[in-house]
Short mmCIF file of C-alpha atoms in Angstrom, two decimals:
data_model
loop_
_atom_site.label_atom_id
_atom_site.label_comp_id
_atom_site.label_asym_id
_atom_site.label_seq_id
_atom_site.Cartn_x
_atom_site.Cartn_y
_atom_site.Cartn_z
CA UNK A 11 -30.07 -22.19 -34.54
CA UNK A 12 -29.07 -22.27 -31.21
CA UNK A 13 -26.40 -20.91 -28.95
CA UNK A 14 -23.22 -22.16 -27.87
CA UNK A 15 -22.95 -21.98 -23.91
CA UNK A 16 -20.82 -22.69 -21.59
CA UNK A 17 -21.84 -23.67 -17.62
CA UNK A 18 -19.18 -23.98 -15.02
CA UNK A 19 -19.60 -24.06 -10.57
CA UNK A 20 -16.40 -22.25 -9.88
CA UNK A 21 -15.89 -20.74 -7.20
CA UNK A 22 -15.19 -16.91 -5.52
CA UNK A 23 -11.07 -17.38 -7.03
CA UNK A 24 -12.17 -19.05 -10.57
CA UNK A 25 -11.07 -23.40 -9.99
CA UNK A 26 -13.29 -25.94 -11.32
CA UNK A 27 -11.76 -27.88 -9.28
CA UNK A 28 -9.88 -27.49 -5.89
CA UNK A 29 -6.42 -29.09 -4.98
CA UNK A 30 -5.79 -32.11 -5.78
CA UNK A 31 -9.71 -32.57 -7.00
CA UNK A 32 -10.84 -32.21 -4.31
CA UNK A 33 -13.47 -29.21 -3.22
CA UNK A 34 -16.06 -30.75 -5.38
CA UNK A 35 -18.17 -31.08 -2.46
CA UNK A 36 -18.26 -27.47 -2.14
CA UNK A 37 -18.35 -26.98 -5.38
CA UNK A 38 -21.58 -28.88 -6.00
CA UNK A 39 -23.63 -28.79 -2.89
CA UNK A 40 -25.95 -26.74 -4.02
CA UNK A 41 -27.16 -29.22 -6.03
CA UNK A 42 -28.56 -30.07 -3.17
CA UNK A 43 -29.31 -27.76 -0.69
CA UNK A 44 -32.69 -26.88 -1.58
CA UNK A 45 -36.10 -28.87 -1.12
CA UNK A 46 -37.14 -28.88 -4.94
CA UNK A 47 -36.48 -31.38 -6.59
CA UNK A 48 -35.50 -31.38 -10.03
CA UNK A 49 -34.50 -35.04 -12.18
CA UNK A 50 -31.81 -35.07 -14.09
CA UNK A 51 -32.47 -37.60 -16.91
CA UNK A 52 -30.85 -40.43 -15.25
CA UNK A 53 -33.22 -40.10 -11.83
CA UNK A 54 -32.62 -42.98 -9.24
CA UNK A 55 -28.50 -41.36 -10.13
CA UNK A 56 -29.16 -38.14 -10.67
CA UNK A 57 -31.64 -35.58 -8.94
CA UNK A 58 -30.80 -31.70 -7.60
CA UNK A 59 -32.78 -30.68 -4.60
CA UNK A 60 -32.69 -27.06 -4.60
CA UNK A 61 -34.59 -24.36 -4.44
CA UNK A 62 -36.92 -23.24 -6.57
CA UNK A 63 -35.04 -20.14 -8.74
CA UNK A 64 -32.61 -22.29 -8.89
CA UNK A 65 -34.76 -25.47 -9.98
CA UNK A 66 -36.28 -23.16 -13.12
CA UNK A 67 -32.81 -22.21 -14.02
CA UNK A 68 -31.72 -25.99 -14.45
CA UNK A 69 -35.33 -26.71 -16.04
CA UNK A 70 -34.40 -24.06 -18.95
CA UNK A 71 -31.15 -25.27 -18.97
CA UNK A 72 -32.23 -29.10 -19.92
CA UNK A 73 -34.80 -28.45 -22.06
CA UNK A 74 -32.85 -25.51 -24.11
CA UNK A 75 -29.89 -28.09 -24.06
CA UNK A 76 -30.06 -30.19 -27.44
CA UNK A 77 -26.18 -31.42 -27.83
CA UNK A 78 -22.86 -31.18 -25.64
CA UNK A 79 -19.21 -30.76 -25.97
CA UNK A 80 -16.49 -32.04 -23.02
CA UNK A 81 -13.15 -32.96 -23.21
CA UNK A 82 -11.69 -36.66 -22.44
CA UNK A 83 -10.57 -36.58 -19.14
CA UNK A 84 -14.32 -36.01 -18.39
CA UNK A 85 -15.40 -38.70 -20.00
CA UNK A 86 -13.28 -41.03 -18.41
CA UNK A 87 -13.41 -39.47 -15.33
CA UNK A 88 -17.24 -40.76 -14.72
CA UNK A 89 -16.34 -44.15 -16.63
CA UNK A 90 -18.38 -42.86 -19.63
CA UNK A 91 -21.01 -41.64 -17.44
CA UNK A 92 -21.49 -45.95 -17.79
CA UNK A 93 -23.24 -45.21 -21.15
CA UNK A 94 -25.82 -43.08 -19.69
CA UNK A 95 -25.16 -39.08 -19.59
CA UNK A 96 -27.47 -37.13 -17.26
CA UNK A 97 -28.66 -35.38 -19.93
CA UNK A 98 -29.89 -38.11 -21.53
CA UNK A 99 -30.59 -38.92 -25.13
CA UNK A 100 -28.92 -36.29 -25.96
CA UNK A 101 -25.54 -36.81 -28.70
CA UNK A 102 -22.48 -35.60 -26.95
CA UNK A 103 -19.70 -34.54 -28.68
CA UNK A 104 -16.45 -35.56 -26.69
CA UNK A 105 -12.87 -34.18 -27.54
CA UNK A 106 -10.40 -36.63 -28.03
CA UNK A 107 -7.03 -37.96 -29.94
CA UNK A 108 -8.20 -41.39 -30.00
CA UNK A 109 -11.54 -42.65 -29.29
CA UNK A 110 -11.67 -45.52 -26.28
CA UNK A 111 -10.14 -48.56 -27.78
CA UNK A 112 -14.22 -50.59 -27.90
CA UNK A 113 -16.52 -48.23 -26.90
CA UNK A 114 -19.85 -49.25 -27.64
CA UNK A 115 -23.30 -46.94 -27.62
CA UNK A 116 -25.63 -47.76 -25.10
CA UNK A 117 -28.22 -44.88 -23.59
CA UNK A 118 -26.59 -41.20 -24.65
CA UNK A 119 -24.89 -41.67 -28.28
CA UNK A 120 -21.44 -40.72 -27.68
CA UNK A 121 -19.64 -39.06 -30.70
CA UNK A 122 -15.34 -39.17 -30.38
CA UNK A 123 -14.62 -36.11 -32.39
CA UNK A 124 -10.36 -36.24 -32.83
CA UNK A 125 -10.04 -33.09 -34.71
CA UNK A 126 -10.03 -30.32 -32.19
CA UNK A 127 -12.95 -28.41 -30.02
CA UNK A 128 -13.69 -26.46 -33.26
CA UNK A 129 -14.96 -29.12 -35.41
CA UNK A 130 -16.42 -30.66 -32.34
CA UNK A 131 -18.36 -27.92 -31.65
CA UNK A 132 -19.68 -27.07 -35.59
CA UNK A 133 -20.96 -31.20 -35.26
CA UNK A 134 -22.46 -30.27 -31.96
CA UNK A 135 -24.19 -27.25 -33.51
CA UNK A 136 -25.71 -29.20 -36.40
CA UNK A 137 -27.06 -32.01 -34.18
CA UNK A 138 -28.53 -30.06 -31.73
CA UNK A 139 -31.02 -28.12 -34.10
CA UNK A 140 -32.81 -25.25 -32.94
CA UNK A 141 -31.61 -25.99 -29.41
CA UNK A 142 -28.18 -24.86 -27.44
CA UNK A 143 -25.63 -26.24 -27.74
CA UNK A 144 -23.32 -27.16 -24.18
CA UNK A 145 -19.49 -26.46 -23.94
CA UNK A 146 -17.20 -27.75 -20.88
CA UNK A 147 -16.17 -27.84 -18.09
CA UNK A 148 -12.24 -27.40 -18.76
CA UNK A 149 -10.12 -26.10 -20.67
CA UNK A 150 -12.85 -26.54 -23.34
CA UNK A 151 -14.34 -23.29 -22.70
CA UNK A 152 -11.40 -20.76 -22.81
CA UNK A 153 -10.96 -22.95 -26.61
CA UNK A 154 -14.17 -21.95 -27.54
CA UNK A 155 -14.00 -18.19 -26.36
CA UNK A 156 -10.53 -18.48 -28.34
CA UNK A 157 -12.24 -19.67 -31.09
CA UNK A 158 -15.38 -17.00 -31.15
CA UNK A 159 -17.77 -19.88 -30.93
CA UNK A 160 -19.08 -19.13 -27.28
CA UNK A 161 -22.56 -17.24 -27.54
CA UNK A 162 -23.23 -17.31 -23.46
CA UNK A 163 -21.33 -17.76 -20.49
CA UNK A 164 -23.41 -19.48 -17.45
CA UNK A 165 -21.07 -18.91 -14.11
CA UNK A 166 -22.45 -20.58 -11.28
CA UNK A 167 -20.56 -18.64 -8.27
CA UNK A 168 -19.86 -20.67 -5.23
CA UNK A 169 -19.44 -18.98 -2.01
CA UNK A 170 -16.31 -20.51 -0.99
CA UNK A 171 -12.44 -19.56 -2.03
CA UNK A 172 -10.57 -23.01 -2.45
CA UNK A 173 -7.00 -21.18 -2.95
CA UNK A 174 -6.19 -23.37 -5.26
CA UNK A 175 -7.36 -26.44 -8.49
CA UNK A 176 -8.10 -26.55 -11.74
CA UNK A 177 -9.68 -22.60 -12.87
CA UNK A 178 -11.82 -22.40 -15.64
CA UNK A 179 -10.53 -19.85 -17.34
CA UNK A 180 -6.84 -19.55 -18.23
CA UNK A 181 -4.83 -17.66 -20.13
CA UNK A 182 -7.47 -17.14 -22.83
CA UNK A 183 -5.35 -16.03 -25.96
CA UNK A 184 -8.48 -13.85 -27.26
CA UNK A 185 -8.60 -11.82 -23.63
CA UNK A 186 -9.80 -9.11 -23.24
CA UNK A 187 -13.25 -10.24 -24.42
CA UNK A 188 -15.83 -8.05 -23.54
CA UNK A 189 -19.18 -9.42 -22.28
CA UNK A 190 -22.65 -7.97 -21.25
CA UNK A 191 -24.27 -7.70 -17.87
CA UNK A 192 -25.12 -10.64 -16.25
CA UNK A 193 -28.86 -11.95 -15.78
CA UNK A 194 -28.29 -13.34 -12.18
CA UNK A 195 -30.41 -16.07 -10.36
CA UNK A 196 -29.55 -15.68 -6.43
CA UNK A 197 -29.56 -19.43 -5.57
CA UNK A 198 -29.00 -21.45 -1.66
CA UNK A 199 -25.07 -21.94 -1.91
CA UNK A 200 -25.01 -20.48 -5.54
CA UNK A 201 -25.46 -17.15 -7.51
CA UNK A 202 -26.25 -17.78 -11.33
CA UNK A 203 -25.00 -15.56 -13.23
CA UNK A 204 -25.65 -15.62 -17.64
CA UNK A 205 -23.36 -13.64 -19.62
CA UNK A 206 -23.76 -12.70 -23.21
CA UNK A 207 -21.71 -12.24 -24.91
CA UNK A 208 -21.23 -8.61 -26.70
CA UNK A 209 -19.44 -7.91 -29.77
CA UNK A 210 -16.02 -6.25 -28.87
CA UNK A 211 -15.81 -2.47 -29.98
CA UNK B 20 -16.65 -2.33 16.11
CA UNK B 21 -17.06 -2.37 12.43
CA UNK B 22 -16.21 -5.26 10.15
CA UNK B 23 -13.01 -5.16 8.33
CA UNK B 24 -13.50 -5.93 4.20
CA UNK B 25 -12.08 -6.29 0.89
CA UNK B 26 -13.69 -4.65 -2.07
CA UNK B 27 -12.09 -5.53 -4.98
CA UNK B 28 -13.08 -4.58 -8.77
CA UNK B 29 -12.73 -8.35 -10.39
CA UNK B 30 -12.51 -10.25 -13.93
CA UNK B 31 -14.73 -12.85 -14.89
CA UNK B 32 -11.27 -14.53 -14.59
CA UNK B 33 -10.28 -13.25 -11.53
CA UNK B 34 -7.46 -10.71 -12.20
CA UNK B 35 -7.52 -7.15 -10.50
CA UNK B 36 -4.94 -6.11 -13.53
CA UNK B 37 -4.80 -7.57 -17.04
CA UNK B 38 -1.11 -8.54 -18.35
CA UNK B 39 1.88 -5.69 -18.00
CA UNK B 40 -0.96 -3.56 -16.17
CA UNK B 41 -3.53 -3.30 -18.93
CA UNK B 42 -6.96 -3.67 -18.36
CA UNK B 43 -7.75 -0.62 -15.80
CA UNK B 44 -10.13 0.90 -18.49
CA UNK B 45 -11.99 -1.83 -18.61
CA UNK B 46 -12.08 -3.28 -14.73
CA UNK B 47 -13.06 0.90 -13.53
CA UNK B 48 -15.34 1.23 -16.50
CA UNK B 49 -17.86 0.75 -14.61
CA UNK B 50 -17.46 3.98 -12.30
CA UNK B 51 -17.92 5.97 -15.44
CA UNK B 52 -20.90 3.65 -16.71
CA UNK B 53 -23.91 6.30 -15.84
CA UNK B 54 -25.96 9.70 -14.81
CA UNK B 55 -25.87 9.86 -10.89
CA UNK B 56 -23.15 11.89 -9.97
CA UNK B 57 -21.74 10.21 -6.46
CA UNK B 58 -18.50 12.63 -5.20
CA UNK B 59 -15.23 11.93 -3.89
CA UNK B 60 -13.41 13.21 -0.76
CA UNK B 61 -11.25 14.56 -4.12
CA UNK B 62 -14.31 15.41 -6.18
CA UNK B 63 -11.92 17.44 -9.08
CA UNK B 64 -9.75 13.96 -9.49
CA UNK B 65 -12.73 11.78 -8.82
CA UNK B 66 -16.32 12.22 -9.43
CA UNK B 67 -18.01 8.14 -9.79
CA UNK B 68 -20.65 9.08 -12.39
CA UNK B 69 -22.94 5.42 -12.41
CA UNK B 70 -26.14 3.52 -12.53
CA UNK B 71 -28.54 4.82 -9.43
CA UNK B 72 -27.99 0.93 -7.77
CA UNK B 73 -23.89 1.29 -7.56
CA UNK B 74 -24.47 5.01 -6.13
CA UNK B 75 -26.25 3.96 -2.75
CA UNK B 76 -23.20 1.28 -2.72
CA UNK B 77 -21.05 3.48 -3.34
CA UNK B 78 -22.18 6.13 -0.74
CA UNK B 79 -23.09 3.51 1.64
CA UNK B 80 -19.39 2.21 1.19
CA UNK B 81 -17.80 5.63 1.77
CA UNK B 82 -20.15 6.43 4.99
CA UNK B 83 -19.44 3.08 7.17
CA UNK B 84 -15.42 3.07 6.05
CA UNK B 85 -13.49 4.61 9.15
CA UNK B 86 -9.66 3.47 7.99
CA UNK B 87 -8.40 1.41 5.22
CA UNK B 88 -5.06 -0.92 4.86
CA UNK B 89 -2.98 -0.46 1.23
CA UNK B 90 -0.14 -2.22 0.05
CA UNK B 91 3.01 0.09 -0.82
CA UNK B 92 2.94 -0.81 -4.00
CA UNK B 93 -0.58 0.36 -4.48
CA UNK B 94 0.59 3.52 -2.71
CA UNK B 95 3.99 4.49 -5.23
CA UNK B 96 1.73 3.58 -7.78
CA UNK B 97 -0.35 6.20 -7.42
CA UNK B 98 2.46 8.99 -5.29
CA UNK B 99 0.96 8.23 -2.20
CA UNK B 100 -2.42 10.09 -3.80
CA UNK B 101 -0.48 13.06 -4.05
CA UNK B 102 -0.92 13.51 -0.16
CA UNK B 103 -4.69 13.18 -0.66
CA UNK B 104 -6.71 9.84 -1.22
CA UNK B 105 -9.77 10.11 -2.53
CA UNK B 106 -11.69 8.23 1.01
CA UNK B 107 -10.06 11.58 2.33
CA UNK B 108 -9.34 12.55 5.61
CA UNK B 109 -10.17 8.64 7.01
CA UNK B 110 -6.62 7.36 8.39
CA UNK B 111 -4.91 4.89 5.79
CA UNK B 112 -2.62 2.37 6.44
CA UNK B 113 0.37 1.28 4.21
CA UNK B 114 1.75 -1.97 4.73
CA UNK B 115 5.27 -1.71 4.46
CA UNK B 116 8.97 -2.46 4.72
CA UNK B 117 10.64 0.82 5.01
CA UNK B 118 8.79 3.52 4.85
CA UNK B 119 9.23 6.20 2.13
CA UNK B 120 11.54 8.76 2.94
CA UNK B 121 11.10 12.32 3.93
CA UNK B 122 7.19 11.56 3.51
CA UNK B 123 5.04 14.46 5.48
CA UNK B 124 1.49 13.83 5.83
CA UNK B 125 -1.20 16.62 4.26
CA UNK B 126 -4.83 16.28 4.22
CA UNK B 127 -4.77 12.45 4.54
CA UNK B 128 -3.13 10.91 8.01
CA UNK B 129 -0.88 8.03 6.41
CA UNK B 130 0.30 5.62 8.94
CA UNK B 131 3.43 3.26 7.28
CA UNK B 132 3.43 -0.19 9.30
CA UNK B 133 6.76 -2.07 9.28
CA UNK B 134 5.41 -5.23 11.47
CA UNK B 135 3.21 -6.63 9.04
CA UNK B 136 -0.43 -6.79 7.41
CA UNK B 137 -2.00 -8.76 10.98
CA UNK B 138 -0.84 -5.15 12.90
CA UNK B 139 -1.78 -2.71 10.65
CA UNK B 140 -5.34 -4.67 10.68
CA UNK B 141 -5.53 -3.88 13.97
CA UNK B 142 -4.72 -0.57 13.98
CA UNK B 143 -7.06 0.32 11.60
CA UNK B 144 -9.48 -1.30 13.75
CA UNK B 145 -8.55 0.49 16.50
CA UNK B 146 -8.39 4.17 14.42
CA UNK B 147 -11.78 3.19 12.91
CA UNK B 148 -14.19 3.11 15.77
CA UNK B 149 -17.30 2.15 15.23
CA UNK B 150 -16.97 2.05 11.25
CA UNK B 151 -15.51 -0.74 8.77
CA UNK B 152 -11.79 -1.31 7.39
CA UNK B 153 -11.86 -1.16 4.15
CA UNK B 154 -8.06 -3.64 3.04
CA UNK B 155 -6.71 -4.11 -0.36
CA UNK B 156 -6.57 -4.91 -3.43
CA UNK B 157 -3.86 -6.84 -3.93
CA UNK B 158 -2.31 -10.07 -2.26
CA UNK B 159 -3.29 -8.44 0.98
CA UNK B 160 -6.67 -9.76 0.68
CA UNK B 161 -5.43 -13.62 0.17
CA UNK B 162 -3.48 -12.55 3.52
CA UNK B 163 -6.00 -10.60 5.46
CA UNK B 164 -8.71 -13.87 4.77
CA UNK B 165 -5.84 -16.48 5.69
CA UNK B 166 -5.53 -14.69 9.17
CA UNK B 167 -8.89 -15.04 9.99
CA UNK B 168 -8.75 -11.51 10.24
CA UNK B 169 -11.61 -10.88 7.26
CA UNK B 170 -15.44 -9.85 7.69
CA UNK B 171 -16.44 -9.60 4.71
CA UNK B 172 -15.69 -9.37 0.91
CA UNK B 173 -16.79 -7.37 -1.69
CA UNK B 174 -16.61 -8.58 -5.08
CA UNK B 175 -17.24 -5.32 -7.39
CA UNK B 176 -17.84 -8.09 -10.89
CA UNK B 177 -16.65 -6.97 -14.34
CA UNK B 178 -18.13 -8.67 -17.60
CA UNK B 179 -15.05 -8.67 -19.23
CA UNK B 180 -11.98 -11.71 -20.18
CA UNK B 181 -8.51 -10.39 -19.12
CA UNK B 182 -6.85 -13.26 -20.03
CA UNK B 183 -3.73 -12.16 -17.70
CA UNK B 184 -2.65 -9.95 -15.32
CA UNK B 185 -2.71 -9.65 -11.36
CA UNK B 186 -5.14 -12.14 -9.00
CA UNK B 187 -7.40 -11.07 -7.05
CA UNK B 188 -6.75 -14.36 -4.43
CA UNK B 189 -3.95 -16.59 -5.09
CA UNK B 190 -2.90 -19.52 -3.31
CA UNK B 191 -5.30 -18.33 0.27
CA UNK B 192 -3.72 -21.37 2.46
CA UNK B 193 -6.16 -21.31 4.42
CA UNK B 194 -8.69 -22.57 1.83
CA UNK B 195 -10.90 -24.12 1.41
CA UNK B 196 -12.83 -20.64 3.36
CA UNK B 197 -16.84 -20.90 3.08
CA UNK B 198 -19.03 -17.66 3.14
CA UNK B 199 -22.44 -17.66 2.99
CA UNK B 200 -24.73 -16.57 0.18
CA UNK B 201 -24.16 -12.64 -1.56
CA UNK B 202 -26.14 -9.64 -1.36
CA UNK B 203 -26.54 -8.83 -5.29
CA UNK B 204 -26.35 -4.94 -6.60
CA UNK B 205 -27.23 -5.05 -9.63
CA UNK B 206 -25.00 -2.34 -11.78
CA UNK B 207 -24.19 -1.34 -14.93
CA UNK B 208 -20.86 -2.84 -16.49
CA UNK B 209 -21.22 -4.47 -12.83
CA UNK B 210 -22.05 -6.88 -10.42
CA UNK B 211 -21.53 -5.94 -6.66
CA UNK B 212 -21.48 -9.22 -4.93
CA UNK B 213 -21.00 -9.33 -0.69
CA UNK B 214 -20.20 -11.89 0.40
CA UNK B 215 -19.99 -11.32 4.94
CA UNK B 216 -17.77 -14.42 5.99
CA UNK B 217 -19.27 -17.67 8.20
CA UNK B 218 -17.32 -19.74 10.35
CA UNK B 219 -16.44 -23.10 8.80
CA UNK B 220 -18.28 -25.98 9.59
#
């Protein structure tokens, strides 16, 4: 069985989006801050250009990810990625109260899960098999942490203070939650910090 | 002239204190998580025991610090460090609306500054000479950033989620503020991230 992994581009003051949905240019500037090309499954729409260190991190993440759990907000914001998520034909589980009317899968197999985050993660774990499940971004990360289902937290820490917006982790009820020291990958415009969970003593 | 440097032990969700002033045991566990002793100026009260990497970071910080700017809350919380701040006989500027009645300096030369953070930092810069000014923790850090007076942000990032409490940076009005990529020092129970400010483009 793979791991359940949350990953987020986050500012120094802890935001995954700035005030009024601003700040994405800064939070994701590292995705195009280098010379090494890493194509997504939709290379015409998204090809990363990063430092060699970040390219290795991205290739590793993409190779290891066997399913995703995302929120309905993100699905709607992107228009369901026009049917083709950058992760390709990997199963994507969308947590929602009500499936979108008339949606038909094309490239990416989306599953709309109406009975909560825990159900979505458990279905994704089965679908991913030996590979990892990616969770997030947004409030799903804190919920997965509260459910005790998060094995790893990958922070792409961006050297900017955004001053407001949407927090990566807000009001985690199960806190304090301890992690071990991270693996650190120094990128350009980003520091990748990979925190693996440790049992609370 | 030295630099104006903010330093804070901060959780993965951005807190410098947990809910109800909890969490200090976790936030500062790294100060006693290793074998290498680094005495403060008050070694009977505070001697760090850390990894060798963190010891180097601490020695460097202590040697470079020529003055401190702290808030009244921290001064009161510690009882004015009983007159002897761990930094020793280095000048400490306390930002306050009203100086404490009857205070008499003994070891550490405290100066109570009643005309604001900017005045306190400017006085501290003069006092520090070629050495650095340490600012914080708490709301002073954001204020220094808003005043454009912060040259460096040193995050001692602790692998714990605290779920609530006092934020390191809250509502920075001058945001977005860009920094360069950090120098990273991997410790035990902490990752030291040294962000040097860069001019906003």
